[in-house]
PDB file of C-alpha atoms in Angstrom:
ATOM      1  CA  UNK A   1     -47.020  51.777  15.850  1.00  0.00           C
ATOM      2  CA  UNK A   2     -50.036  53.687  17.691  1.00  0.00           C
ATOM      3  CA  UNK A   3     -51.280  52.806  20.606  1.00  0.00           C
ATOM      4  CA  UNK A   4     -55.461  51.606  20.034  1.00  0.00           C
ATOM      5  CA  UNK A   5     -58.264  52.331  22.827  1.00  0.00           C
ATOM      6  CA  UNK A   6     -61.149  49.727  23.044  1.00  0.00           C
ATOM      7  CA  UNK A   7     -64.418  51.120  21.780  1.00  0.00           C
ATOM      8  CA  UNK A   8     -66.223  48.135  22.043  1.00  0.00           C
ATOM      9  CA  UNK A   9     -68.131  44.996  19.870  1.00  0.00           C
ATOM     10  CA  UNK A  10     -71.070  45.564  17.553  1.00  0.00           C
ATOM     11  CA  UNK A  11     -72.903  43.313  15.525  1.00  0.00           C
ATOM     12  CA  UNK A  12     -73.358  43.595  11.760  1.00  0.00           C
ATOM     13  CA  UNK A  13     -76.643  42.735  10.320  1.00  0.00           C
ATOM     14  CA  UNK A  14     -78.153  40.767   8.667  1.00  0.00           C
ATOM     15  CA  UNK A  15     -75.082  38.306   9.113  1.00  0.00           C
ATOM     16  CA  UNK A  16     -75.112  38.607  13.214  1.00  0.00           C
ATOM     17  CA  UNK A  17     -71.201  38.947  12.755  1.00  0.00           C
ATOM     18  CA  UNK A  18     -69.440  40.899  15.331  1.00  0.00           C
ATOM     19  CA  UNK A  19     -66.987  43.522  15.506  1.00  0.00           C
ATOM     20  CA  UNK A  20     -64.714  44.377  17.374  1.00  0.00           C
ATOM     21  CA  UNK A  21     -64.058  48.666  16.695  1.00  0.00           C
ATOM     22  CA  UNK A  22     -60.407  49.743  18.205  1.00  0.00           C
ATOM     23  CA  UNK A  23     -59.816  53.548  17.899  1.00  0.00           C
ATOM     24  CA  UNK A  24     -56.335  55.591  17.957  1.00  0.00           C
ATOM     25  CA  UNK A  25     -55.432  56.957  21.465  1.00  0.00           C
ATOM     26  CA  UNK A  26     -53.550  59.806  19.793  1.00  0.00           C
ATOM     27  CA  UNK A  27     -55.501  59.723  16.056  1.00  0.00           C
ATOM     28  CA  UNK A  28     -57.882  59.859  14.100  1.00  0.00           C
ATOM     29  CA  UNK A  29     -58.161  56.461  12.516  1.00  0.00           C
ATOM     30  CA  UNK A  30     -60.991  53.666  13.747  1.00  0.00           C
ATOM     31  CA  UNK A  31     -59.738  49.682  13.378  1.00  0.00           C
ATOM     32  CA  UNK A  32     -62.851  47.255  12.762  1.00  0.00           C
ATOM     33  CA  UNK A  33     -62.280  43.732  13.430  1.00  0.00           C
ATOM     34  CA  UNK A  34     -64.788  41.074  12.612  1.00  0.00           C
ATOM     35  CA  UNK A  35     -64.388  38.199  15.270  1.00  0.00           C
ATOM     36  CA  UNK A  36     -66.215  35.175  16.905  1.00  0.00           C
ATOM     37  CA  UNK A  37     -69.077  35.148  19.113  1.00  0.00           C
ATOM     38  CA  UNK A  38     -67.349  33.375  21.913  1.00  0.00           C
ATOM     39  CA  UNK A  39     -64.363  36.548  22.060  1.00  0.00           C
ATOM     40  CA  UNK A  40     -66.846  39.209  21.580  1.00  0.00           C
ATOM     41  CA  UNK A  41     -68.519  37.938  25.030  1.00  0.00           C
ATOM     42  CA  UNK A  42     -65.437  38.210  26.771  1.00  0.00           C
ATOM     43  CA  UNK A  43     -64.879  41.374  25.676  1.00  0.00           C
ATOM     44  CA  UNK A  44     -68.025  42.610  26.617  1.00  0.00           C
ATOM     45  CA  UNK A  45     -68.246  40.701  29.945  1.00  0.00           C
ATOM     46  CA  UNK A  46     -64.900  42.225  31.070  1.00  0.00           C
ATOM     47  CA  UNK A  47     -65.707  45.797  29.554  1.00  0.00           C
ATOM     48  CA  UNK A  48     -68.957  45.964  31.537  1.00  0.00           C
ATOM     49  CA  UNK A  49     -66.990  44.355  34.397  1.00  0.00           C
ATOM     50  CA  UNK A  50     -69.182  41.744  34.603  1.00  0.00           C
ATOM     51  CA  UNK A  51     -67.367  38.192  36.676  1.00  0.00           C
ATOM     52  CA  UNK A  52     -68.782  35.549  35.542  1.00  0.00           C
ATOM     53  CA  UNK A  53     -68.880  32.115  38.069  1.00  0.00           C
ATOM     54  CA  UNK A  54     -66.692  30.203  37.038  1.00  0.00           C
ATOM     55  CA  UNK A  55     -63.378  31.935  34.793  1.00  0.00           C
ATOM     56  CA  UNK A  56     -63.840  32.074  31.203  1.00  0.00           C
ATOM     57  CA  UNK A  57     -60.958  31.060  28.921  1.00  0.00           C
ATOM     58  CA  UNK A  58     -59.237  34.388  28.864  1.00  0.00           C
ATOM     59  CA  UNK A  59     -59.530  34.692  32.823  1.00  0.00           C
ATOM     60  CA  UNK A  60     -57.570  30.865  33.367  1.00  0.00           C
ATOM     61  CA  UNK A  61     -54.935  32.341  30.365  1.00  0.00           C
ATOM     62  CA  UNK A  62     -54.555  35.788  32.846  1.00  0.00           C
ATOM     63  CA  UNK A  63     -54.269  33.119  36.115  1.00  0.00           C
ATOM     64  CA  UNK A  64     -51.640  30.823  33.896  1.00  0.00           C
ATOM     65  CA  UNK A  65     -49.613  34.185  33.046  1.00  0.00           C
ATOM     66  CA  UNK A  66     -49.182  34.724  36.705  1.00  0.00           C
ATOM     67  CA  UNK A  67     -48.737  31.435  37.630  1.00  0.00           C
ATOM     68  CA  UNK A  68     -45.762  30.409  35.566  1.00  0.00           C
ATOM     69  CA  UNK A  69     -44.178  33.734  36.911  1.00  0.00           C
ATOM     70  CA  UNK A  70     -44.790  35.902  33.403  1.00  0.00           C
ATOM     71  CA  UNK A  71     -45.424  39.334  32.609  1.00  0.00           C
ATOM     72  CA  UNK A  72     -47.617  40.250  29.663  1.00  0.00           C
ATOM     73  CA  UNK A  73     -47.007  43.521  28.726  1.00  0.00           C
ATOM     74  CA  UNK A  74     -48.325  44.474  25.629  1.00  0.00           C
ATOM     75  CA  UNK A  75     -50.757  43.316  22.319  1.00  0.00           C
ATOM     76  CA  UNK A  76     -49.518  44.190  18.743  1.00  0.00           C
ATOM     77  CA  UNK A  77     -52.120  43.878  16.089  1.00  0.00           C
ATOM     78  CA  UNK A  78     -49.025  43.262  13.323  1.00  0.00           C
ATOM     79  CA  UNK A  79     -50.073  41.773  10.205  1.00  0.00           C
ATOM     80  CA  UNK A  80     -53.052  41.560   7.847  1.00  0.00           C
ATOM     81  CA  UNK A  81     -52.853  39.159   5.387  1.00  0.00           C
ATOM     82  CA  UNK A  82     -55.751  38.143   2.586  1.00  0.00           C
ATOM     83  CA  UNK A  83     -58.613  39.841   5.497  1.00  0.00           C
ATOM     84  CA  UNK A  84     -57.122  38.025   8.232  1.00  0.00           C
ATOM     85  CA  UNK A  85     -55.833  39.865  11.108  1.00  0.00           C
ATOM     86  CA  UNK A  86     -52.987  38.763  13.351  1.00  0.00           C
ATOM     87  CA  UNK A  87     -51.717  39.687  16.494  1.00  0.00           C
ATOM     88  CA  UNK A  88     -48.688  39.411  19.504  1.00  0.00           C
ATOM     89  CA  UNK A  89     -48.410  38.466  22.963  1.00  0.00           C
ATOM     90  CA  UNK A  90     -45.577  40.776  24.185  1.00  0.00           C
ATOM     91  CA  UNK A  91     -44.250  39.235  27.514  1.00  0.00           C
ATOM     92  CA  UNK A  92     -41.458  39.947  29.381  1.00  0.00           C
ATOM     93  CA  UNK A  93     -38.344  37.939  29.119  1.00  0.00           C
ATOM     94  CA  UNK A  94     -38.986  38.749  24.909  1.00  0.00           C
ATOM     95  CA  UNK A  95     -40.973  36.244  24.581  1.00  0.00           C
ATOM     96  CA  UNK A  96     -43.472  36.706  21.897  1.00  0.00           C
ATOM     97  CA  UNK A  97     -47.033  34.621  20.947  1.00  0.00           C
ATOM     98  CA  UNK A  98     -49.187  34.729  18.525  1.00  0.00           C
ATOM     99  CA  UNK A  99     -52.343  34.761  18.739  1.00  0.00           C
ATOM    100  CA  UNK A 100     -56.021  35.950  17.032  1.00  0.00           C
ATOM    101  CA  UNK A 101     -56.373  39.888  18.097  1.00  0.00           C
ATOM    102  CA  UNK A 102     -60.003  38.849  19.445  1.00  0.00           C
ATOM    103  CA  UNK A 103     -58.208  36.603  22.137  1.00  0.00           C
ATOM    104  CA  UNK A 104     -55.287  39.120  22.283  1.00  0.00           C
ATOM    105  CA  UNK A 105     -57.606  42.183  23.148  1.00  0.00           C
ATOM    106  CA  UNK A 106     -59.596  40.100  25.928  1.00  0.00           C
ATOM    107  CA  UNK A 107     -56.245  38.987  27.240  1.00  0.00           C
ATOM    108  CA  UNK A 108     -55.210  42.563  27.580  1.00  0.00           C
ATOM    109  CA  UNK A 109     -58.528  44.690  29.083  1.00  0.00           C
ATOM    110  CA  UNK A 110     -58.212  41.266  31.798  1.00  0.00           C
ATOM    111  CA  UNK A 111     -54.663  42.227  32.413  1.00  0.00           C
ATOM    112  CA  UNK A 112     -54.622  46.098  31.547  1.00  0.00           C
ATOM    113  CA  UNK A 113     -52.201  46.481  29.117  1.00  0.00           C
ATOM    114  CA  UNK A 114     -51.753  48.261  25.617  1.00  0.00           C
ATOM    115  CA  UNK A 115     -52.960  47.622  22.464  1.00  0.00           C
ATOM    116  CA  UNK A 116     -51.186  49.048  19.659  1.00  0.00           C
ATOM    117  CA  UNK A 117     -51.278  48.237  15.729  1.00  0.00           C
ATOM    118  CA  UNK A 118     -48.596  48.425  13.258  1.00  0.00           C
ATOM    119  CA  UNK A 119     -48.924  51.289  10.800  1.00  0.00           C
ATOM    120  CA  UNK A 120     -48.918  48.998   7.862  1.00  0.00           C
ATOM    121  CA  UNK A 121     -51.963  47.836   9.071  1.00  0.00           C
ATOM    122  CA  UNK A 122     -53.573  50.791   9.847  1.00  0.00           C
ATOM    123  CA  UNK A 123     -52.607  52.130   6.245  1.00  0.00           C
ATOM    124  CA  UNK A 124     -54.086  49.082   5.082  1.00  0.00           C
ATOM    125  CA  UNK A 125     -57.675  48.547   7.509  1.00  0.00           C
ATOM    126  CA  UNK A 126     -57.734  51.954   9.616  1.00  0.00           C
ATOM    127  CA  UNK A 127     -60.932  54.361   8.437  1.00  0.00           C
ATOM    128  CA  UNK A 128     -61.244  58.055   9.168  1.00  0.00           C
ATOM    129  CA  UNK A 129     -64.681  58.623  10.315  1.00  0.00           C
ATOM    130  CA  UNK A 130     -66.566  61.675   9.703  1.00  0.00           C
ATOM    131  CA  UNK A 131     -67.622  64.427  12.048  1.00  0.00           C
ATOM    132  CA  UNK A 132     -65.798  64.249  15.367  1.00  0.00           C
ATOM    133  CA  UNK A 133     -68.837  66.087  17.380  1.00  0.00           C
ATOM    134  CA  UNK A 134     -71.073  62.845  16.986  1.00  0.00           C
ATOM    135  CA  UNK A 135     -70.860  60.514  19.779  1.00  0.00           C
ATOM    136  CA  UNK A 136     -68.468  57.138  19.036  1.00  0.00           C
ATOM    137  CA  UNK A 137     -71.231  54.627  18.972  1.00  0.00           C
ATOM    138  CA  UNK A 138     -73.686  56.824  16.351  1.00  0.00           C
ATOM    139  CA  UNK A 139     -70.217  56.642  14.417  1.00  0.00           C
ATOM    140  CA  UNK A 140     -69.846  53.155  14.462  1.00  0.00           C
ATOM    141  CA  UNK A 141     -73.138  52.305  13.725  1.00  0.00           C
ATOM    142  CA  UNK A 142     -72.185  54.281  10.577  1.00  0.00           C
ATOM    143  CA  UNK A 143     -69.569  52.683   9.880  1.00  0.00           C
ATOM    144  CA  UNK A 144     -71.181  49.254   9.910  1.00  0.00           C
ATOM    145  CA  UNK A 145     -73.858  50.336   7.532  1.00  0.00           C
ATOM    146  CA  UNK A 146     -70.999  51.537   5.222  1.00  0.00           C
ATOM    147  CA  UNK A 147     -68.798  48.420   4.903  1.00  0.00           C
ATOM    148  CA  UNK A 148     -69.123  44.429   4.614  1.00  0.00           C
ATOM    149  CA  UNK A 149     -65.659  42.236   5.421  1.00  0.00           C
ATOM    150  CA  UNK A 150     -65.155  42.322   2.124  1.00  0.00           C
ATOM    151  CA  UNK A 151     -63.678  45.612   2.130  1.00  0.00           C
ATOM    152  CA  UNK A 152     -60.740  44.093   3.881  1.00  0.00           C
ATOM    153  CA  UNK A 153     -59.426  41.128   1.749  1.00  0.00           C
ATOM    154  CA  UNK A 154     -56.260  41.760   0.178  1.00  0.00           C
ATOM    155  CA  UNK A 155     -56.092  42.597  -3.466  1.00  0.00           C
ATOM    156  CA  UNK A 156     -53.647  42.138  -6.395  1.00  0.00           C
ATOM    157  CA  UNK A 157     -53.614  45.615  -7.335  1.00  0.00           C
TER     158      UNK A 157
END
């Protein structure tokens, strides 16, 4: 399992679909995520730590965490099946949740805890991008020019 860093939400043209880019703390090896509109704000709200008025949906789920007298600790990213990502709620007490990665990763930068990803699905999704001395967003802009979510839908072979 490694341990992913947030680089942050782009959106693919012409569809207007976002994605969510998580990167290896330790590696070499990017993780694109398409996701929804509505999770892609909150990522980007609470990355540019922007509060809104009133708490979004992820903000009442951090309040109801505390509240009931939990500890989240981490987000696993385990599972890819047929395109479809899936992640964990680690709390404490081992109690487990699953839940969309989207949610999971605006769960986690509101409560500051890891991400990591299971190496089957980084052997499966993860990309190696090219020449480390460009800057992370000229590489993900790249990236998104090189691949549809297509390239992620399981296979028989």
């Amino acid at each position: 399992m490694s341990e992913m860093r947030v680089i942050g939400i782009r959106v693919e043209q012409p569809q207007n679909s976002p994605v969510l880019l998580l990167r290896e703390a330790d590696g070499e090896r990017y993780l694109p995520i398409w996701i929804g509109q509505t999770e892609a704000t909150a990522i980007v709200l609470e990355q540019q730590g922007v509060e809104p008025a009133r708490p979004l949906t992820h903000d009442l789920i951090k309040t109801l965490i505390d509240a009931l007298g939990h500890r989240l600790i981490e987000v696993r990213i385990v599972d890819l099946q047929e395109g479809t990502f899936y992640a964990d709620l680690v709390f404490d007490r081992n109690i487990r949740v699953s839940a969309r990665p989207s949610d999971s990763v605006a769960i986690a930068l509101r409560v500051g805890v890891p991400i990591y990803a299971e190496e089957s699905v980084l052997a499966e999704a993860g990309l190696v991008m090219p020449d480390e001395r460009e800057d992370e967003v000229e590489k993900f802009k790249e990236f998104l020019e090189s691949v549809s979510p297509d390239d992620f839908k399981a296979t028989d072979g």
